[in-house]
Amino acid sequence: MYLTLDKKIQSFLEDALTQVDEEYNPTKMIGIVADAKTGAILAMSQRPSFDPNTREGIEENWHNIAMEEQYEPGSTMKVFTLAAAVEEGVFNPNETFRSGQYRAQGGVIRDHNGTGWGEITFLEAVQRSSNVGFAYLLEKIGTETFRKYLDKFRFGVPTGIELPNEASGTIQYKWPLDKVSTAFGQATSVTAIQLVQAMTAITNDGKMMKPYIIDRIVDASGKTIRKNGPQQVGQPVSAATAKKVLDILETVVTSEKGTGQRFNIEGYQVAGKTGTAQIYKSGEGYLSGWDNYRFSFLGTAPKDDPRLIVYVMIQQPDLNEQEFEQGSVPVSKVFNQVMKNSLQYLNIKPENQAQEKERTTAVPDVTGETVSRAESLIRESLLEPVVIGDGNTVKAVYPEAGERLLEKEKVIVVADGKLVMPDLTNWSKRDCVKLMQAAGLKFSMEGEGYVVRQSVKPGTPVDPSAEIKLKFQDPENVFVPGDEGGNEDPGGP
């Protein structure tokens, strides 16, 4: 069975989730990377998780929460309310309304800051993530018409991805307050994979693509017995609407009023929507307190020709009361790192940098070459050779020849002769794992960050059966929080 997962992009996602998990200790995290044109899942991960080899952590969570768990998504749902309004011709970006609160039958809807921003435009309502603005948009769309769009975007039914126990989500649309709340991401529940599927309609000229994770299945003789590929499952909006929605969502990131300023990636046009959702607990209602929220971002890049969709959800990160207004910080640390690294890995050049060198390069085939010749060829490929073995002939390289790496990444050159320990100072854990796999070594890793100490001195022979101890340390954290630019709180009932 061959999956659509890209091991490099999966690695980017795992590294980013691990970093944020250790720093913020959230109760749950979800990360999904999908091909914006086809719906193929390139990476998917979560925390808590477990090691399938050892089953370590299985008692914490063995469900695939990206598709088995449904929840109220918060303001990422506004992407699809906006799309419905644009498609129906009722979204006028320059029209104004009074923000702050909206009286619905059954309750009062409030903006996340409690008071609103006075008279603002509907474009600003998207940028500031105004719940009141989207309540007024629902009036313009019509509640029955909007209900049809929920069906068109296939909320409330499983996507059909080839994984078991997929939840369907629940469209809560009986009472007037539920209808208004659904328009800004409360009341109705969805799954993470449904949000990604719906987003493909925005990134793919209105054509919505079914997410899939199995590329093909072959039998023992190598014959393909099942082949998957892109499958369109609807067209909820037109190509013109999809383009206009992307243009509007870009301003969520670029505007000084936008809630998505932290998701601005230098050199790339990002379009997307932040989300901050209250958490509903059966028998208790919505939880209160600054640390009882789901923070998320649903985004795509490059905006003019979307290649990737990245969705990140982080539930109840460890924030103090002052940090609550920066709840999107841990989400951005995952999204920005994964999106930027993945775009560069896919050779998608930054805007206005057409002359920039290629950002990825293939590992050359140097097996059988002399060590000096191999080092020269690898450096010519803009990669960094690391030789283990004191002989003169190359036995193997890791990663294998042909695999594409980011420029200046390390390639392990396994020479004949005795294994010789390289200097691992400032190596990342990922590079150390490369060395382990290439040479069959055993490492004991302590700490996080980069290598600051190794138990075997550089240049000395290595006993493959011995355990080598590595000490890691985080680099100095120079991140300085800036202006959040707003953070939506659902308000609602």
Tab-separated table of C-alpha atoms in Angstrom:
chain	number	residue	atom	x	y	z
A	1	MET	CA	0.000	0.000	0.000
A	2	TYR	CA	1.472	3.329	-1.106
A	3	LEU	CA	0.222	6.450	0.669
A	4	THR	CA	-0.030	10.021	-0.574
A	5	LEU	CA	1.956	11.160	2.483
A	6	ASP	CA	5.202	12.937	1.643
A	7	LYS	CA	7.769	11.852	4.218
A	8	LYS	CA	9.568	15.203	4.072
A	9	ILE	CA	6.422	17.268	4.652
A	10	GLN	CA	5.305	14.794	7.312
A	11	SER	CA	8.658	15.343	9.010
A	12	PHE	CA	8.173	19.131	8.910
A	13	LEU	CA	4.774	18.713	10.560
A	14	GLU	CA	5.979	16.282	13.232
A	15	ASP	CA	8.889	18.528	14.191
A	16	ALA	CA	6.690	21.621	14.482
A	17	LEU	CA	4.008	19.857	16.527
A	18	THR	CA	6.596	18.385	18.880
A	19	GLN	CA	8.167	21.800	19.473
A	20	VAL	CA	4.842	23.446	20.282
A	21	ASP	CA	3.672	20.470	22.342
A	22	GLU	CA	6.721	20.779	24.584
A	23	GLU	CA	6.467	24.554	24.851
A	24	TYR	CA	2.715	24.980	25.403
A	25	ASN	CA	1.496	21.558	26.623
A	26	PRO	CA	-1.935	21.716	24.925
A	27	THR	CA	-4.545	19.035	25.506
A	28	LYS	CA	-4.879	18.336	21.763
A	29	MET	CA	-3.327	19.346	18.449
A	30	ILE	CA	-4.189	18.536	14.847
A	31	GLY	CA	-2.127	19.298	11.756
A	32	ILE	CA	-3.072	18.495	8.147
A	33	VAL	CA	-1.285	19.385	4.915
A	34	ALA	CA	-3.155	18.750	1.657
A	35	ASP	CA	-2.562	19.308	-2.039
A	36	ALA	CA	-4.752	22.325	-2.806
A	37	LYS	CA	-5.608	21.068	-6.311
A	38	THR	CA	-6.196	17.341	-5.763
A	39	GLY	CA	-7.110	16.811	-2.107
A	40	ALA	CA	-4.230	14.359	-1.616
A	41	ILE	CA	-3.137	14.325	2.034
A	42	LEU	CA	0.591	15.075	2.172
A	43	ALA	CA	0.911	15.070	5.963
A	44	MET	CA	-1.343	14.414	8.942
A	45	SER	CA	-0.500	14.248	12.612
A	46	GLN	CA	-1.811	14.948	16.074
A	47	ARG	CA	-0.953	15.218	19.735
A	48	PRO	CA	-1.407	13.229	21.882
A	49	SER	CA	-0.296	10.313	19.749
A	50	PHE	CA	1.460	7.018	20.282
A	51	ASP	CA	4.401	5.062	18.912
A	52	PRO	CA	2.985	2.237	16.755
A	53	ASN	CA	6.187	0.236	17.225
A	54	THR	CA	6.193	0.285	21.025
A	55	ARG	CA	2.586	1.412	21.704
A	56	GLU	CA	4.007	4.008	24.070
A	57	GLY	CA	1.339	6.651	24.688
A	58	ILE	CA	-1.572	4.538	23.443
A	59	GLU	CA	-3.369	4.966	26.751
A	60	GLU	CA	-3.573	8.739	26.109
A	61	ASN	CA	-5.185	8.650	22.677
A	62	TRP	CA	-5.362	6.039	19.941
A	63	HIS	CA	-8.033	7.786	17.868
A	64	ASN	CA	-7.316	9.762	14.707
A	65	ILE	CA	-8.840	12.992	15.991
A	66	ALA	CA	-8.479	14.727	12.601
A	67	MET	CA	-11.386	12.661	11.324
A	68	GLU	CA	-12.895	10.752	14.249
A	69	GLU	CA	-13.615	13.774	16.434
A	70	GLN	CA	-16.119	16.501	15.614
A	71	TYR	CA	-16.094	19.918	17.251
A	72	GLU	CA	-17.280	23.484	16.820
A	73	PRO	CA	-14.558	25.007	14.620
A	74	GLY	CA	-14.847	28.686	15.471
A	75	SER	CA	-14.151	31.397	12.930
A	76	THR	CA	-12.478	29.200	10.299
A	77	MET	CA	-16.105	28.439	9.377
A	78	LYS	CA	-16.464	32.064	8.282
A	79	VAL	CA	-14.530	31.179	5.112
A	80	PHE	CA	-17.572	29.310	3.830
A	81	THR	CA	-20.133	31.847	5.038
A	82	LEU	CA	-18.117	34.466	3.152
A	83	ALA	CA	-18.020	32.255	0.047
A	84	ALA	CA	-21.811	31.842	0.159
A	85	ALA	CA	-22.279	35.615	0.483
A	86	VAL	CA	-19.964	36.310	-2.451
A	87	GLU	CA	-21.608	33.634	-4.598
A	88	GLU	CA	-25.074	35.038	-3.818
A	89	GLY	CA	-23.893	38.539	-4.735
A	90	VAL	CA	-24.680	40.030	-1.316
A	91	PHE	CA	-21.154	40.750	-0.077
A	92	ASN	CA	-20.323	44.421	-0.519
A	93	PRO	CA	-16.908	45.033	1.036
A	94	ASN	CA	-17.549	48.770	1.375
A	95	GLU	CA	-21.009	48.564	2.946
A	96	THR	CA	-21.033	49.390	6.667
A	97	PHE	CA	-22.847	48.137	9.770
A	98	ARG	CA	-22.752	48.810	13.511
A	99	SER	CA	-20.484	46.265	15.223
A	100	GLY	CA	-20.599	45.227	18.875
A	101	GLN	CA	-23.702	43.140	19.324
A	102	TYR	CA	-26.538	41.547	17.376
A	103	ARG	CA	-29.873	40.547	18.873
A	104	ALA	CA	-31.116	37.181	17.652
A	105	GLN	CA	-34.169	35.249	18.759
A	106	GLY	CA	-32.934	33.355	21.800
A	107	GLY	CA	-29.888	35.435	22.685
A	108	VAL	CA	-27.385	38.158	21.902
A	109	ILE	CA	-24.342	37.735	19.646
A	110	ARG	CA	-21.308	39.806	20.626
A	111	ASP	CA	-18.012	40.582	19.001
A	112	HIS	CA	-14.949	39.092	20.666
A	113	ASN	CA	-13.923	42.373	22.300
A	114	GLY	CA	-17.397	42.867	23.753
A	115	THR	CA	-17.905	46.357	22.335
A	116	GLY	CA	-17.049	46.110	18.657
A	117	TRP	CA	-15.308	48.840	16.645
A	118	GLY	CA	-18.196	51.153	15.902
A	119	GLU	CA	-19.375	51.517	12.298
A	120	ILE	CA	-17.155	49.298	10.114
A	121	THR	CA	-17.247	47.816	6.604
A	122	PHE	CA	-17.996	44.194	5.839
A	123	LEU	CA	-14.426	43.797	4.563
A	124	GLU	CA	-13.216	44.926	7.973
A	125	ALA	CA	-15.681	42.474	9.519
A	126	VAL	CA	-13.809	39.637	7.819
A	127	GLN	CA	-10.427	41.040	8.771
A	128	ARG	CA	-11.391	41.599	12.427
A	129	SER	CA	-13.438	38.384	12.517
A	130	SER	CA	-16.588	40.156	13.637
A	131	ASN	CA	-19.300	37.709	14.699
A	132	VAL	CA	-21.842	40.521	14.387
A	133	GLY	CA	-20.769	41.205	10.813
A	134	PHE	CA	-21.333	37.566	9.883
A	135	ALA	CA	-24.732	37.577	11.587
A	136	TYR	CA	-25.701	40.445	9.275
A	137	LEU	CA	-24.229	38.562	6.304
A	138	LEU	CA	-26.447	35.597	7.156
A	139	GLU	CA	-29.451	37.933	6.974
A	140	LYS	CA	-28.395	38.932	3.472
A	141	ILE	CA	-27.789	35.341	2.347
A	142	GLY	CA	-30.972	34.009	3.957
A	143	THR	CA	-30.962	31.179	6.492
A	144	GLU	CA	-32.518	28.620	4.134
A	145	THR	CA	-30.124	29.512	1.323
A	146	PHE	CA	-27.144	29.251	3.673
A	147	ARG	CA	-28.369	25.836	4.813
A	148	LYS	CA	-28.077	24.680	1.196
A	149	TYR	CA	-24.488	25.898	1.092
A	150	LEU	CA	-23.679	23.806	4.169
A	151	ASP	CA	-24.795	20.811	2.112
A	152	LYS	CA	-22.887	21.990	-0.951
A	153	PHE	CA	-19.695	22.164	1.109
A	154	ARG	CA	-20.582	18.664	2.390
A	155	PHE	CA	-20.700	19.474	6.075
A	156	GLY	CA	-22.696	16.930	8.065
A	157	VAL	CA	-21.554	13.908	6.005
A	158	PRO	CA	-18.266	11.958	6.082
A	159	THR	CA	-15.747	12.808	3.377
A	160	GLY	CA	-15.182	9.122	2.604
A	161	ILE	CA	-11.413	9.269	3.115
A	162	GLU	CA	-9.977	5.737	3.303
A	163	LEU	CA	-9.705	5.639	7.098
A	164	PRO	CA	-12.048	3.988	9.608
A	165	ASN	CA	-14.519	5.496	12.060
A	166	GLU	CA	-14.870	8.865	10.309
A	167	ALA	CA	-17.306	11.181	12.087
A	168	SER	CA	-19.950	13.067	10.106
A	169	GLY	CA	-20.205	16.264	12.143
A	170	THR	CA	-23.591	17.669	13.155
A	171	ILE	CA	-25.374	20.586	11.510
A	172	GLN	CA	-27.182	22.211	14.431
A	173	TYR	CA	-29.703	24.356	12.584
A	174	LYS	CA	-33.051	24.082	14.332
A	175	TRP	CA	-33.285	27.261	16.403
A	176	PRO	CA	-32.674	30.850	15.200
A	177	LEU	CA	-29.692	31.270	17.524
A	178	ASP	CA	-28.134	28.037	16.200
A	179	LYS	CA	-28.455	29.301	12.635
A	180	VAL	CA	-26.680	32.558	13.414
A	181	SER	CA	-24.029	30.794	15.492
A	182	THR	CA	-23.334	28.341	12.662
A	183	ALA	CA	-22.480	31.255	10.371
A	184	PHE	CA	-19.518	32.188	12.586
A	185	GLY	CA	-18.434	28.710	13.679
A	186	GLN	CA	-20.361	27.717	16.806
A	187	ALA	CA	-23.352	25.360	17.330
A	188	THR	CA	-22.619	23.224	14.247
A	189	SER	CA	-19.755	20.737	14.591
A	190	VAL	CA	-17.355	19.578	11.880
A	191	THR	CA	-14.193	17.489	11.557
A	192	ALA	CA	-10.779	18.786	10.610
A	193	ILE	CA	-10.794	16.743	7.413
A	194	GLN	CA	-14.170	18.269	6.415
A	195	LEU	CA	-12.690	21.764	6.744
A	196	VAL	CA	-9.798	20.758	4.479
A	197	GLN	CA	-12.162	19.225	1.917
A	198	ALA	CA	-14.328	22.367	1.892
A	199	MET	CA	-11.235	24.550	1.519
A	200	THR	CA	-10.290	22.775	-1.722
A	201	ALA	CA	-13.301	24.462	-3.333
A	202	ILE	CA	-11.739	27.832	-2.488
A	203	THR	CA	-8.252	26.860	-3.692
A	204	ASN	CA	-9.340	24.952	-6.803
A	205	ASP	CA	-11.571	27.322	-8.784
A	206	GLY	CA	-14.722	26.268	-6.936
A	207	LYS	CA	-14.250	22.527	-7.575
A	208	MET	CA	-14.262	20.626	-4.281
A	209	MET	CA	-11.965	17.605	-4.111
A	210	LYS	CA	-12.384	14.526	-1.943
A	211	PRO	CA	-9.415	14.080	0.417
A	212	TYR	CA	-7.563	10.800	-0.079
A	213	ILE	CA	-4.571	9.167	1.561
A	214	ILE	CA	-4.061	5.928	-0.421
A	215	ASP	CA	-2.273	6.440	-3.726
A	216	ARG	CA	-2.236	2.828	-4.909
A	217	ILE	CA	-2.232	-0.789	-3.766
A	218	VAL	CA	-0.069	-3.428	-5.446
A	219	ASP	CA	-0.044	-7.205	-5.110
A	220	ALA	CA	2.944	-9.415	-4.293
A	221	SER	CA	4.082	-9.412	-7.929
A	222	GLY	CA	4.089	-5.616	-8.098
A	223	LYS	CA	0.891	-5.355	-10.162
A	224	THR	CA	-1.290	-2.361	-9.285
A	225	ILE	CA	-4.664	-3.670	-8.150
A	226	ARG	CA	-6.105	-0.322	-7.051
A	227	LYS	CA	-5.195	3.202	-8.101
A	228	ASN	CA	-6.587	6.335	-6.506
A	229	GLY	CA	-6.541	9.841	-7.883
A	230	PRO	CA	-8.221	13.231	-7.641
A	231	GLN	CA	-12.021	13.038	-7.360
A	232	GLN	CA	-14.308	16.054	-7.566
A	233	VAL	CA	-17.228	15.828	-5.130
A	234	GLY	CA	-18.983	19.088	-5.890
A	235	GLN	CA	-18.740	22.698	-6.985
A	236	PRO	CA	-20.287	24.821	-4.236
A	237	VAL	CA	-19.097	28.128	-5.725
A	238	SER	CA	-17.840	29.471	-9.036
A	239	ALA	CA	-14.202	30.024	-9.975
A	240	ALA	CA	-14.770	33.787	-9.804
A	241	THR	CA	-16.130	33.507	-6.263
A	242	ALA	CA	-13.234	31.293	-5.165
A	243	LYS	CA	-10.719	33.851	-6.458
A	244	LYS	CA	-12.516	36.738	-4.759
A	245	VAL	CA	-12.635	34.846	-1.451
A	246	LEU	CA	-8.889	34.220	-1.640
A	247	ASP	CA	-8.266	37.908	-2.276
A	248	ILE	CA	-10.335	38.802	0.792
A	249	LEU	CA	-8.713	36.148	2.983
A	250	GLU	CA	-5.270	37.468	2.057
A	251	THR	CA	-6.199	40.753	3.744
A	252	VAL	CA	-6.864	38.863	6.991
A	253	VAL	CA	-3.103	38.251	6.996
A	254	THR	CA	-1.829	41.497	5.469
A	255	SER	CA	-4.153	44.152	6.950
A	256	GLU	CA	-3.149	45.962	10.127
A	257	LYS	CA	-6.691	45.178	11.307
A	258	GLY	CA	-6.433	41.470	10.477
A	259	THR	CA	-6.481	38.707	13.059
A	260	GLY	CA	-4.060	36.685	10.922
A	261	GLN	CA	-1.025	38.992	10.912
A	262	ARG	CA	1.112	36.351	12.619
A	263	PHE	CA	0.613	34.024	9.654
A	264	ASN	CA	2.380	36.333	7.208
A	265	ILE	CA	5.272	34.405	5.616
A	266	GLU	CA	7.948	36.514	3.957
A	267	GLY	CA	8.025	35.983	0.203
A	268	TYR	CA	4.690	34.136	-0.012
A	269	GLN	CA	1.090	35.323	-0.268
A	270	VAL	CA	-0.882	33.536	2.431
A	271	ALA	CA	-4.690	33.561	2.454
A	272	GLY	CA	-6.559	32.158	5.400
A	273	LYS	CA	-8.730	32.557	8.446
A	274	THR	CA	-8.046	32.365	12.150
A	275	GLY	CA	-10.374	30.597	14.544
A	276	THR	CA	-10.924	30.767	18.282
A	277	ALA	CA	-13.759	28.550	19.475
A	278	GLN	CA	-15.344	28.025	22.842
A	279	ILE	CA	-15.334	24.397	23.988
A	280	TYR	CA	-18.677	22.779	24.702
A	281	LYS	CA	-18.795	20.082	27.368
A	282	SER	CA	-21.908	17.939	27.692
A	283	GLY	CA	-23.831	18.738	30.840
A	284	GLU	CA	-21.796	21.879	31.534
A	285	GLY	CA	-22.279	24.072	28.479
A	286	TYR	CA	-19.446	26.235	27.138
A	287	LEU	CA	-16.330	26.207	29.314
A	288	SER	CA	-15.136	29.537	30.684
A	289	GLY	CA	-11.642	30.882	31.334
A	290	TRP	CA	-8.902	32.147	29.059
A	291	ASP	CA	-7.327	28.702	28.658
A	292	ASN	CA	-10.488	26.878	27.506
A	293	TYR	CA	-10.424	27.597	23.778
A	294	ARG	CA	-9.483	25.949	20.497
A	295	PHE	CA	-7.154	28.164	18.485
A	296	SER	CA	-6.786	27.382	14.784
A	297	PHE	CA	-5.845	28.592	11.319
A	298	LEU	CA	-7.008	27.343	7.928
A	299	GLY	CA	-4.762	28.737	5.218
A	300	THR	CA	-3.338	28.293	1.747
A	301	ALA	CA	-0.400	29.574	-0.296
A	302	PRO	CA	0.574	30.961	-2.724
A	303	LYS	CA	-2.684	32.887	-2.907
A	304	ASP	CA	-2.722	33.421	-6.698
A	305	ASP	CA	-1.995	29.746	-7.450
A	306	PRO	CA	-2.659	27.723	-4.292
A	307	ARG	CA	-0.478	24.640	-3.918
A	308	LEU	CA	-0.934	23.674	-0.277
A	309	ILE	CA	-3.692	23.816	2.317
A	310	VAL	CA	-2.505	23.705	5.920
A	311	TYR	CA	-4.900	23.383	8.840
A	312	VAL	CA	-3.692	23.611	12.439
A	313	MET	CA	-5.846	23.329	15.573
A	314	ILE	CA	-4.448	23.652	19.097
A	315	GLN	CA	-6.766	23.075	22.037
A	316	GLN	CA	-6.207	24.582	25.479
A	317	PRO	CA	-2.510	25.513	25.207
A	318	ASP	CA	-0.825	26.513	28.441
A	319	LEU	CA	-1.271	30.296	28.289
A	320	ASN	CA	-1.443	32.730	31.163
A	321	GLU	CA	-4.130	35.411	31.268
A	322	GLN	CA	-1.888	37.985	29.606
A	323	GLU	CA	-0.915	35.564	26.815
A	324	PHE	CA	-4.522	34.736	25.963
A	325	GLU	CA	-4.622	37.650	23.539
A	326	GLN	CA	-1.737	35.924	21.765
A	327	GLY	CA	-3.489	32.566	21.492
A	328	SER	CA	-2.626	32.371	17.799
A	329	VAL	CA	1.111	32.321	18.599
A	330	PRO	CA	1.427	28.531	19.067
A	331	VAL	CA	-0.740	27.953	15.983
A	332	SER	CA	1.469	30.236	13.877
A	333	LYS	CA	4.597	28.426	15.074
A	334	VAL	CA	3.250	25.261	13.472
A	335	PHE	CA	1.582	26.758	10.386
A	336	ASN	CA	4.393	29.112	9.359
A	337	GLN	CA	7.170	26.557	9.763
A	338	VAL	CA	5.301	23.788	7.946
A	339	MET	CA	3.992	26.001	5.123
A	340	LYS	CA	7.284	27.764	4.419
A	341	ASN	CA	9.448	24.636	4.578
A	342	SER	CA	7.000	22.674	2.436
A	343	LEU	CA	6.754	25.363	-0.249
A	344	GLN	CA	10.528	25.598	-0.447
A	345	TYR	CA	10.832	21.809	-0.554
A	346	LEU	CA	8.365	21.737	-3.452
A	347	ASN	CA	10.520	24.301	-5.268
A	348	ILE	CA	7.854	26.999	-5.157
A	349	LYS	CA	9.881	30.172	-5.342
A	350	PRO	CA	9.071	33.195	-3.198
A	351	GLU	CA	7.403	36.171	-4.857
A	352	ASN	CA	9.771	38.658	-6.527
A	353	GLN	CA	12.677	36.240	-6.232
A	354	ALA	CA	12.654	34.686	-9.688
A	355	GLN	CA	16.443	34.667	-9.798
A	356	GLU	CA	16.765	32.905	-6.474
A	357	LYS	CA	18.610	29.597	-6.597
A	358	GLU	CA	16.644	26.388	-6.450
A	359	ARG	CA	15.750	25.652	-2.833
A	360	THR	CA	15.847	21.857	-3.135
A	361	THR	CA	18.263	19.559	-4.853
A	362	ALA	CA	18.553	15.826	-5.495
A	363	VAL	CA	21.092	13.646	-3.691
A	364	PRO	CA	23.613	12.535	-6.343
A	365	ASP	CA	24.393	8.840	-6.892
A	366	VAL	CA	27.944	8.500	-5.577
A	367	THR	CA	27.973	4.843	-4.546
A	368	GLY	CA	31.272	3.282	-5.647
A	369	GLU	CA	32.994	6.647	-6.085
A	370	THR	CA	36.037	7.684	-4.097
A	371	VAL	CA	35.242	9.612	-0.948
A	372	SER	CA	36.870	12.792	-2.250
A	373	ARG	CA	34.959	12.587	-5.536
A	374	ALA	CA	31.690	11.944	-3.663
A	375	GLU	CA	32.257	14.940	-1.396
A	376	SER	CA	32.887	17.130	-4.414
A	377	LEU	CA	29.711	15.967	-6.218
A	378	ILE	CA	27.575	16.425	-3.120
A	379	ARG	CA	28.884	19.944	-2.539
A	380	GLU	CA	28.226	20.786	-6.186
A	381	SER	CA	24.611	19.790	-5.474
A	382	LEU	CA	24.600	22.438	-2.700
A	383	LEU	CA	24.409	19.766	0.014
A	384	GLU	CA	26.747	19.089	2.933
A	385	PRO	CA	28.574	15.715	2.929
A	386	VAL	CA	29.370	14.037	6.265
A	387	VAL	CA	31.735	11.079	5.905
A	388	ILE	CA	31.661	8.137	8.310
A	389	GLY	CA	34.206	5.419	7.680
A	390	ASP	CA	37.968	5.793	7.265
A	391	GLY	CA	38.170	4.030	3.887
A	392	ASN	CA	38.408	5.523	0.405
A	393	THR	CA	35.337	4.071	-1.326
A	394	VAL	CA	31.689	5.022	-0.834
A	395	LYS	CA	29.453	2.100	0.144
A	396	ALA	CA	26.194	4.023	0.441
A	397	VAL	CA	24.633	7.449	1.029
A	398	TYR	CA	21.735	8.451	3.219
A	399	PRO	CA	19.201	9.714	2.236
A	400	GLU	CA	19.264	7.613	-0.918
A	401	ALA	CA	20.310	8.972	-4.293
A	402	GLY	CA	17.554	10.928	-6.024
A	403	GLU	CA	15.789	12.135	-2.886
A	404	ARG	CA	15.323	15.895	-2.849
A	405	LEU	CA	16.643	17.852	0.133
A	406	LEU	CA	16.690	21.494	1.097
A	407	GLU	CA	19.930	23.250	0.210
A	408	LYS	CA	22.771	22.751	2.746
A	409	GLU	CA	21.098	19.707	4.288
A	410	LYS	CA	23.437	16.951	5.407
A	411	VAL	CA	24.063	13.809	3.355
A	412	ILE	CA	25.636	10.913	5.249
A	413	VAL	CA	28.401	9.286	3.175
A	414	VAL	CA	29.119	5.731	4.375
A	415	ALA	CA	32.668	4.783	3.386
A	416	ASP	CA	34.328	1.409	3.768
A	417	GLY	CA	36.656	0.765	6.681
A	418	LYS	CA	35.993	1.522	10.329
A	419	LEU	CA	33.197	3.846	11.355
A	420	VAL	CA	34.498	7.223	12.512
A	421	MET	CA	32.490	9.573	14.709
A	422	PRO	CA	31.788	12.981	13.121
A	423	ASP	CA	31.500	16.231	15.061
A	424	LEU	CA	27.780	16.501	15.828
A	425	THR	CA	27.908	19.963	17.402
A	426	ASN	CA	24.805	21.979	16.404
A	427	TRP	CA	23.232	19.011	14.626
A	428	SER	CA	19.440	18.754	14.776
A	429	LYS	CA	17.706	15.601	15.947
A	430	ARG	CA	16.583	14.964	12.378
A	431	ASP	CA	20.191	14.918	11.152
A	432	CYS	CA	21.203	12.664	14.038
A	433	VAL	CA	18.450	10.235	13.052
A	434	LYS	CA	19.862	10.230	9.509
A	435	LEU	CA	23.218	9.192	10.947
A	436	MET	CA	21.632	6.474	13.079
A	437	GLN	CA	19.806	5.004	10.095
A	438	ALA	CA	22.792	5.244	7.777
A	439	ALA	CA	25.318	3.653	10.146
A	440	GLY	CA	23.100	1.507	12.353
A	441	LEU	CA	24.232	3.373	15.456
A	442	LYS	CA	22.420	3.616	18.796
A	443	PHE	CA	21.896	7.095	20.219
A	444	SER	CA	20.578	8.160	23.599
A	445	MET	CA	19.167	11.662	23.170
A	446	GLU	CA	18.635	14.028	26.091
A	447	GLY	CA	16.974	17.424	25.795
A	448	GLU	CA	15.654	19.349	22.804
A	449	GLY	CA	17.152	21.649	20.202
A	450	TYR	CA	20.668	21.031	18.884
A	451	VAL	CA	23.626	18.895	19.950
A	452	VAL	CA	25.916	20.524	22.515
A	453	ARG	CA	27.684	17.401	23.804
A	454	GLN	CA	28.497	13.885	22.539
A	455	SER	CA	29.937	10.963	24.494
A	456	VAL	CA	32.241	9.802	21.646
A	457	LYS	CA	34.803	12.349	20.521
A	458	PRO	CA	34.874	13.398	16.862
A	459	GLY	CA	37.375	11.485	14.763
A	460	THR	CA	37.465	8.392	16.963
A	461	PRO	CA	36.346	4.881	15.899
A	462	VAL	CA	32.785	3.920	16.791
A	463	ASP	CA	31.588	0.583	18.146
A	464	PRO	CA	28.207	0.029	16.400
A	465	SER	CA	26.917	-1.946	19.390
A	466	ALA	CA	27.651	0.826	21.905
A	467	GLU	CA	25.144	3.483	22.915
A	468	ILE	CA	26.275	7.008	22.097
A	469	LYS	CA	24.912	9.705	24.401
A	470	LEU	CA	23.912	13.045	22.906
A	471	LYS	CA	22.961	16.166	24.850
A	472	PHE	CA	20.647	18.668	23.120
A	473	GLN	CA	19.937	22.240	24.094
A	474	ASP	CA	17.460	24.784	22.783
A	475	PRO	CA	18.938	27.850	21.074
A	476	GLU	CA	18.206	31.142	22.759
A	477	ASN	CA	14.581	32.126	22.246
A	478	VAL	CA	14.616	35.531	20.629
A	479	PHE	CA	10.923	35.633	19.727
A	480	VAL	CA	9.330	38.874	20.838
A	481	PRO	CA	5.527	38.891	20.761
A	482	GLY	CA	4.033	41.744	18.799
A	483	ASP	CA	0.556	43.083	18.314
A	484	GLU	CA	-1.861	40.200	17.899
A	485	GLY	CA	-4.036	42.283	15.650
A	486	GLY	CA	-7.159	40.932	17.333
A	487	ASN	CA	-8.266	37.548	18.554
A	488	GLU	CA	-11.773	36.317	18.104
A	489	ASP	CA	-13.853	35.027	20.961
A	490	PRO	CA	-17.098	33.471	19.790
A	491	GLY	CA	-19.316	35.332	22.240
A	492	GLY	CA	-22.637	33.755	21.343
A	493	PRO	CA	-25.024	32.198	23.833
